[in-house]
Short mmCIF file of C-alpha atoms in Angstrom, two decimals:
data_model
loop_
_atom_site.label_atom_id
_atom_site.label_comp_id
_atom_site.label_asym_id
_atom_site.label_seq_id
_atom_site.Cartn_x
_atom_site.Cartn_y
_atom_site.Cartn_z
CA MET P 1 121.32 87.60 137.46
CA ALA P 2 117.53 87.79 137.85
CA ALA P 3 115.20 86.81 140.66
CA LEU P 4 111.96 85.07 139.68
CA PRO P 5 108.97 85.04 142.03
CA VAL P 6 107.50 81.53 141.79
CA ARG P 7 103.69 81.66 141.90
CA ASP P 8 103.32 78.29 140.20
CA THR P 9 105.48 76.02 138.06
CA GLY P 10 103.94 77.02 134.74
CA SER P 11 104.35 80.74 135.33
CA ALA P 12 107.92 80.26 136.54
CA LEU P 13 108.85 78.27 133.44
CA ARG P 14 107.31 80.91 131.17
CA ASP P 15 109.21 83.68 132.98
CA LEU P 16 112.43 81.69 132.71
CA GLN P 17 111.84 81.20 129.00
CA ARG P 18 111.11 84.92 128.51
CA ILE P 19 114.39 85.92 130.20
CA THR P 20 116.65 83.24 128.72
CA GLY P 21 115.00 82.56 125.39
CA VAL P 22 115.23 78.82 126.11
CA GLN P 23 112.08 76.78 125.64
CA PRO P 24 111.72 74.57 128.73
CA PRO P 25 110.94 70.87 128.33
CA GLY P 26 107.44 69.76 129.13
CA PRO P 27 105.25 66.69 128.93
CA GLU P 28 103.86 67.75 125.55
CA LEU P 29 107.19 68.63 123.93
CA PRO P 30 108.44 65.83 121.67
CA VAL P 31 112.06 65.10 120.88
CA ALA P 32 113.68 67.50 118.43
CA VAL P 33 116.76 66.88 116.32
CA GLU P 34 119.79 69.12 115.99
CA PRO P 35 121.48 69.68 112.60
CA GLN P 36 124.37 67.37 113.53
CA GLU P 37 121.99 64.53 114.42
CA VAL P 38 120.66 63.93 110.90
CA ALA P 39 122.18 62.88 107.60
CA HIS P 40 122.52 65.67 105.04
CA GLY P 41 122.13 65.07 101.33
CA TYR P 42 122.61 67.20 98.21
CA VAL P 43 121.02 66.62 94.81
CA GLU P 44 122.15 68.42 91.67
CA ILE P 45 118.90 69.23 89.88
CA ARG P 46 120.54 70.93 86.89
CA PRO P 47 123.46 73.30 86.39
CA GLY P 48 123.20 76.07 88.98
CA VAL P 49 120.43 74.44 91.01
CA ARG P 50 121.11 72.11 93.93
CA PHE P 51 118.75 70.90 96.64
CA HIS P 52 119.81 70.21 100.20
CA PHE P 53 117.83 67.95 102.50
CA ALA P 54 118.10 66.52 106.00
CA GLU P 55 117.21 62.86 106.44
CA LEU P 56 116.36 60.54 109.30
CA GLY P 57 115.07 56.97 109.36
CA ARG P 58 114.45 54.12 106.95
CA GLY P 59 111.34 52.88 105.25
CA PRO P 60 108.71 54.40 102.94
CA ALA P 61 109.80 57.87 101.86
CA LEU P 62 108.24 61.09 103.16
CA VAL P 63 109.27 64.54 101.95
CA LEU P 64 108.63 67.60 104.12
CA CYS P 65 108.50 71.06 102.53
CA HIS P 66 108.68 74.24 104.64
CA GLY P 67 107.43 77.77 104.00
CA PHE P 68 108.57 81.40 104.41
CA PRO P 69 110.86 82.39 106.09
CA GLU P 70 112.00 78.99 107.31
CA SER P 71 114.43 76.10 106.95
CA TRP P 72 114.39 72.32 106.95
CA LEU P 73 114.89 72.75 110.71
CA ALA P 74 111.24 73.81 110.97
CA TRP P 75 110.53 70.05 110.96
CA ARG P 76 112.91 69.28 113.84
CA PHE P 77 110.09 67.89 116.03
CA GLN P 78 108.55 65.81 113.23
CA LEU P 79 111.69 64.09 111.87
CA PRO P 80 112.29 61.89 114.95
CA ALA P 81 108.61 60.97 115.27
CA LEU P 82 108.29 60.01 111.61
CA ALA P 83 111.59 58.10 111.58
CA GLY P 84 110.61 56.30 114.78
CA ALA P 85 107.37 55.21 113.12
CA GLY P 86 109.29 53.48 110.32
CA PHE P 87 109.55 56.16 107.65
CA ARG P 88 112.44 57.64 105.72
CA ALA P 89 111.76 61.29 106.53
CA MET P 90 113.45 63.91 104.34
CA ALA P 91 113.09 67.62 105.10
CA LEU P 92 114.00 69.86 102.17
CA ASP P 93 115.60 73.23 102.19
CA MET P 94 113.29 74.74 99.59
CA LYS P 95 114.81 76.56 96.64
CA GLY P 96 116.25 79.89 97.76
CA PHE P 97 116.63 78.80 101.38
CA GLY P 98 119.48 77.44 103.48
CA GLU P 99 121.94 75.22 101.65
CA SER P 100 119.75 74.81 98.57
CA SER P 101 120.62 77.01 95.60
CA ALA P 102 119.17 80.52 95.43
CA PRO P 103 119.24 81.51 91.75
CA PRO P 104 118.42 85.22 91.28
CA ASP P 105 115.84 84.97 88.47
CA VAL P 106 112.24 85.38 89.58
CA SER P 107 111.09 82.75 87.07
CA GLU P 108 113.09 80.10 88.95
CA TYR P 109 110.49 80.33 91.73
CA SER P 110 107.31 79.83 89.74
CA GLN P 111 105.27 76.89 90.97
CA GLU P 112 105.67 75.20 87.59
CA ARG P 113 109.46 75.33 87.79
CA ILE P 114 109.61 74.38 91.46
CA CYS P 115 107.38 71.35 90.89
CA GLN P 116 109.45 70.29 87.88
CA ASP P 117 112.58 70.54 90.00
CA PHE P 118 110.91 68.51 92.74
CA ILE P 119 110.16 65.70 90.28
CA THR P 120 113.80 65.77 89.17
CA PHE P 121 114.77 65.52 92.85
CA LEU P 122 112.68 62.34 93.16
CA ASP P 123 114.10 60.94 89.93
CA LYS P 124 117.69 61.44 90.97
CA LEU P 125 117.07 59.75 94.32
CA GLY P 126 115.31 56.86 92.56
CA LEU P 127 112.01 57.49 94.37
CA ALA P 128 109.02 56.39 92.31
CA GLN P 129 106.52 57.65 94.90
CA VAL P 130 106.59 59.54 98.18
CA VAL P 131 104.20 60.99 100.70
CA LEU P 132 104.49 64.76 100.41
CA ILE P 133 103.76 67.01 103.40
CA GLY P 134 104.02 70.79 103.17
CA HIS P 135 103.44 73.91 105.25
CA ASP P 136 102.73 77.44 104.01
CA TRP P 137 104.43 77.72 100.57
CA GLY P 138 105.43 74.08 101.01
CA GLY P 139 101.72 73.28 101.20
CA ALA P 140 101.17 75.02 97.86
CA VAL P 141 103.93 72.87 96.37
CA ALA P 142 102.33 69.76 97.82
CA TRP P 143 98.94 70.50 96.25
CA ASN P 144 100.48 71.42 92.90
CA VAL P 145 102.57 68.25 92.72
CA ALA P 146 99.42 66.29 93.59
CA LEU P 147 97.53 68.12 90.83
CA PHE P 148 100.11 67.86 88.04
CA TYR P 149 102.12 64.75 89.01
CA PRO P 150 99.73 62.52 91.02
CA GLU P 151 101.51 59.36 89.90
CA ARG P 152 104.56 60.38 91.96
CA LEU P 153 102.69 60.59 95.27
CA ARG P 154 101.19 57.99 97.59
CA ALA P 155 99.40 60.72 99.49
CA VAL P 156 99.56 64.45 100.15
CA ALA P 157 99.17 66.58 103.28
CA SER P 158 99.18 70.32 103.90
CA LEU P 159 99.45 72.32 107.10
CA ASN P 160 97.45 75.56 107.06
CA THR P 161 97.54 75.99 103.27
CA PRO P 162 94.24 75.15 101.54
CA PHE P 163 93.77 74.12 97.92
CA ARG P 164 91.56 76.07 95.56
CA PRO P 165 91.62 75.84 91.76
CA ALA P 166 92.51 78.93 89.75
CA GLN P 167 89.53 80.90 88.48
CA PRO P 168 89.57 82.35 84.95
CA GLY P 169 88.56 85.91 84.25
CA SER P 170 89.97 87.60 87.34
CA ASP P 171 93.44 89.08 87.71
CA PRO P 172 95.19 87.35 90.66
CA LEU P 173 96.98 90.50 91.81
CA GLU P 174 93.64 92.31 91.94
CA GLN P 175 92.30 89.47 94.05
CA LEU P 176 95.17 89.97 96.50
CA ARG P 177 94.38 93.68 96.73
CA ARG P 178 90.87 92.85 97.93
CA ILE P 179 92.19 90.93 100.97
CA PRO P 180 93.64 93.35 103.55
CA ASN P 181 95.78 90.69 105.30
CA PHE P 182 97.55 89.94 102.00
CA ASP P 183 98.91 93.48 101.63
CA TYR P 184 102.35 92.25 102.70
CA GLN P 185 102.45 90.10 99.56
CA LEU P 186 101.92 93.19 97.42
CA TYR P 187 104.76 94.89 99.33
CA PHE P 188 106.98 91.93 98.43
CA GLN P 189 106.45 92.39 94.68
CA GLN P 190 109.14 95.02 93.95
CA PRO P 191 112.55 93.29 93.92
CA GLY P 192 115.02 94.76 96.36
CA VAL P 193 112.58 96.63 98.62
CA ALA P 194 111.61 93.91 101.10
CA GLU P 195 115.09 92.38 100.84
CA ALA P 196 116.64 95.58 102.19
CA GLU P 197 114.25 95.66 105.14
CA LEU P 198 114.43 91.99 106.10
CA GLU P 199 118.20 91.66 105.65
CA LYS P 200 119.03 94.79 107.67
CA ASP P 201 118.88 92.84 110.94
CA ILE P 202 118.14 89.18 110.24
CA GLU P 203 117.91 88.20 113.90
CA ARG P 204 115.30 90.92 114.54
CA THR P 205 113.38 89.89 111.40
CA LEU P 206 113.12 86.26 112.47
CA LYS P 207 112.28 87.04 116.10
CA ILE P 208 109.42 89.25 114.93
CA LEU P 209 108.03 86.98 112.22
CA ILE P 210 108.31 83.55 113.87
CA ARG P 211 106.33 83.85 117.11
CA SER P 212 103.47 81.88 118.60
CA HIS P 213 100.01 83.29 119.26
CA GLU P 214 100.37 82.63 123.01
CA PRO P 215 99.99 85.77 125.16
CA GLU P 216 103.39 85.32 126.81
CA ASP P 217 105.09 85.20 123.39
CA ARG P 218 103.46 88.30 121.91
CA LEU P 219 105.25 91.56 121.28
CA PRO P 220 104.01 94.87 122.74
CA VAL P 221 102.94 95.80 119.18
CA ASN P 222 101.36 93.14 117.01
CA LEU P 223 102.72 92.41 113.54
CA ASP P 224 100.17 93.98 111.20
CA LEU P 225 99.98 92.41 107.74
CA ARG P 226 97.61 95.12 106.53
CA ARG P 227 98.64 98.53 105.13
CA VAL P 228 102.25 97.38 104.86
CA GLN P 229 102.82 99.42 101.70
CA GLU P 230 101.29 102.49 103.35
CA ARG P 231 103.54 102.12 106.41
CA GLY P 232 106.61 101.65 104.23
CA GLY P 233 107.63 98.24 105.50
CA LEU P 234 106.53 95.00 107.13
CA LEU P 235 108.45 95.56 110.36
CA VAL P 236 107.84 99.31 110.74
CA GLY P 237 106.78 100.14 114.31
CA LEU P 238 107.96 96.82 115.75
CA PRO P 239 110.61 96.69 118.51
CA GLU P 240 114.21 97.19 117.42
CA ASP P 241 115.41 94.58 119.93
CA PRO P 242 112.52 92.16 120.39
CA PRO P 243 112.67 89.45 123.05
CA GLY P 244 113.36 85.90 121.96
CA SER P 245 110.52 83.84 120.54
CA ARG P 246 109.66 80.60 122.28
CA LEU P 247 109.50 78.99 118.84
CA LEU P 248 113.15 79.77 118.13
CA PRO P 249 115.28 79.01 121.18
CA PRO P 250 118.86 80.33 120.83
CA PRO P 251 120.41 77.31 119.00
CA ALA P 252 117.60 77.24 116.42
CA LEU P 253 117.63 81.02 116.02
CA ASP P 254 121.41 81.01 115.51
CA TYR P 255 121.06 78.32 112.84
CA TYR P 256 118.33 80.26 111.01
CA VAL P 257 120.34 83.48 111.16
CA ARG P 258 123.42 81.81 109.69
CA GLN P 259 121.36 80.31 106.89
CA PHE P 260 119.72 83.58 105.91
CA ARG P 261 122.99 85.50 106.13
CA ALA P 262 124.41 83.05 103.60
CA SER P 263 121.43 82.84 101.22
CA GLY P 264 119.76 86.23 101.72
CA PHE P 265 116.07 86.95 101.21
CA ARG P 266 115.94 87.45 97.45
CA GLY P 267 115.23 83.80 96.65
CA PRO P 268 112.63 83.38 99.42
CA LEU P 269 110.84 86.59 98.38
CA ASN P 270 110.87 85.55 94.72
CA TRP P 271 108.31 82.88 95.63
CA TYR P 272 105.79 85.73 95.93
CA ARG P 273 106.70 87.33 92.59
CA ASN P 274 105.12 84.79 90.24
CA VAL P 275 101.48 85.52 91.04
CA ARG P 276 100.25 85.77 87.45
CA GLU P 277 102.56 82.99 86.22
CA ASN P 278 101.32 80.62 88.91
CA TRP P 279 97.72 81.50 88.11
CA SER P 280 98.20 80.88 84.37
CA TRP P 281 99.82 77.50 85.04
CA ALA P 282 97.12 76.46 87.50
CA LEU P 283 94.40 77.35 84.97
CA ARG P 284 95.57 74.42 82.83
CA ALA P 285 94.35 72.05 85.55
CA ARG P 286 91.27 73.92 86.79
CA HIS P 287 88.93 71.06 85.85
CA ARG P 288 91.03 68.37 87.54
CA THR P 289 90.52 66.94 91.00
CA ILE P 290 93.11 65.59 93.41
CA ARG P 291 92.10 61.97 93.98
CA LEU P 292 94.95 60.97 96.27
CA PRO P 293 94.53 60.31 100.00
CA ALA P 294 94.86 63.82 101.41
CA LEU P 295 95.04 65.60 104.74
CA LEU P 296 94.55 69.26 105.64
CA VAL P 297 95.46 70.51 109.11
CA THR P 298 94.00 73.95 109.82
CA ALA P 299 95.03 76.32 112.61
CA GLY P 300 92.45 78.47 114.36
CA LYS P 301 94.77 81.42 115.06
CA ASP P 302 96.54 81.69 111.70
CA PRO P 303 96.03 85.33 110.67
CA VAL P 304 96.52 84.69 106.94
CA LEU P 305 95.77 81.05 106.09
CA GLN P 306 92.49 81.07 107.97
CA PRO P 307 90.45 77.84 108.15
CA ARG P 308 87.51 79.47 106.34
CA LEU P 309 89.64 79.62 103.17
CA SER P 310 89.39 75.83 102.96
CA HIS P 311 85.59 75.67 102.89
CA GLY P 312 84.37 73.43 100.09
CA MET P 313 87.74 71.78 99.40
CA GLU P 314 86.13 68.35 99.27
CA ALA P 315 84.72 69.25 95.84
CA TRP P 316 88.27 69.26 94.46
CA VAL P 317 89.91 66.81 96.90
CA PRO P 318 87.37 63.99 97.35
CA GLN P 319 89.50 61.88 99.72
CA LEU P 320 90.29 64.83 101.97
CA GLN P 321 90.58 64.27 105.70
CA ARG P 322 90.54 67.28 107.98
CA ARG P 323 92.10 67.96 111.35
CA HIS P 324 91.97 71.24 113.23
CA LEU P 325 94.15 72.80 115.93
CA GLU P 326 92.14 75.67 117.34
CA ASN P 327 94.78 77.08 119.69
CA CYS P 328 97.51 77.27 117.08
CA GLY P 329 98.89 80.09 114.98
CA HIS P 330 100.75 79.95 111.69
CA TRP P 331 103.87 78.00 112.78
CA THR P 332 102.07 74.69 113.28
CA GLN P 333 105.08 72.35 113.45
CA LEU P 334 106.65 74.46 116.19
CA GLU P 335 103.58 75.65 118.09
CA ARG P 336 101.81 72.30 118.50
CA PRO P 337 104.44 69.65 117.67
CA ALA P 338 103.05 66.84 119.83
CA GLU P 339 99.49 67.24 118.56
CA LEU P 340 100.68 67.53 114.97
CA ASN P 341 102.85 64.42 115.27
CA ARG P 342 99.86 62.44 116.53
CA ILE P 343 97.71 63.69 113.66
CA LEU P 344 100.30 62.86 111.01
CA LEU P 345 101.08 59.39 112.40
CA GLU P 346 97.39 58.45 112.70
CA TRP P 347 96.78 59.56 109.11
CA LEU P 348 99.87 57.78 107.80
CA ARG P 349 98.88 54.51 109.47
CA GLU P 350 95.58 54.56 107.57
CA LEU P 351 97.20 54.88 104.13
CA PRO P 352 97.21 51.92 101.75
CA PRO P 353 100.45 49.90 101.88
CA GLU P 354 103.38 51.20 99.88
CA PRO P 355 103.37 49.54 96.43
CA LEU P 356 106.11 47.00 95.86
CA PRO P 357 108.85 47.89 93.36
CA PRO P 358 108.05 46.55 89.83
CA ASN P 359 111.01 44.10 89.89
CA SER P 360 110.30 42.76 93.36
CA PRO P 361 109.65 38.96 93.39
CA ASN P 362 106.57 39.47 95.54
CA SER P 363 105.08 41.98 93.10
CA LYS P 364 104.27 39.09 90.72
CA LEU P 365 102.46 36.96 93.33
#
């Protein structure tokens, strides 16, 4: 039992959320789906590799790709909005996460291999083209599919993650070392080290990593992405029993915890261990541009994928449209779901009509 002094409704709701871990409904909170409210599909990519996805709605196909350390459930606010607008919305568990396969080899998580597997995923579902929307690592996948397989996309969108072509003549790991906020990625390079830390207490890991930038959701000690190697761990110095995050109310947190207990962190961390391989592959396309309809949504409070990193993108993505959410941190789908849904739906409505299938009678008119 706890007594709450009620100064005003907003403060009371925030206090209630802090104590219970339950995110209260509000006028700006759109409908979210639960895992049992969507259809679940599985696609065998090749022996030992299977993709899981959650699906809602009918119509032109959209594929949603999450980042680290997340799940298809990161799109729980977007799936109903996109399905309600007449789309077939499919949220992937990316390779290494959730119910998708988590092969142990680092090479399985190179961008080249992941994009190849994504094309196989489309082929096996009979999807000639889709709109691809990604966040964080999912945004990198979206840009790379657009760069190497543009014929398979109607349009591409990325949340937070900018596109920049690979530059020859500079070692990509050395580039990371020059950016203090990317030190955590260098800490992730040695297999087994970060896994041991993040898997020790998965609930604590997720409650620390997936938090909003709002003052009432902050921890007493901020997560510092700098000097991680020097400190000896990403979570060193953070609370052992952190309060719940408003972005992961108990049902969502429980789902995430179960998923990561089953799959572990090796696959998700392997995404970071192909730095030079990804750079070499991207160099093959450094003179190409992405000429698809494209959208980038930047977030003003993202500590890593800062909006300034996207300066000049129009040179490589000529049809780029930009939207910006100033009061938003890294977890865009969860922090500002209503605003993001409006942005996505407005952009999608402006896209050219979906092409008719080649054998459709109307395609010959």
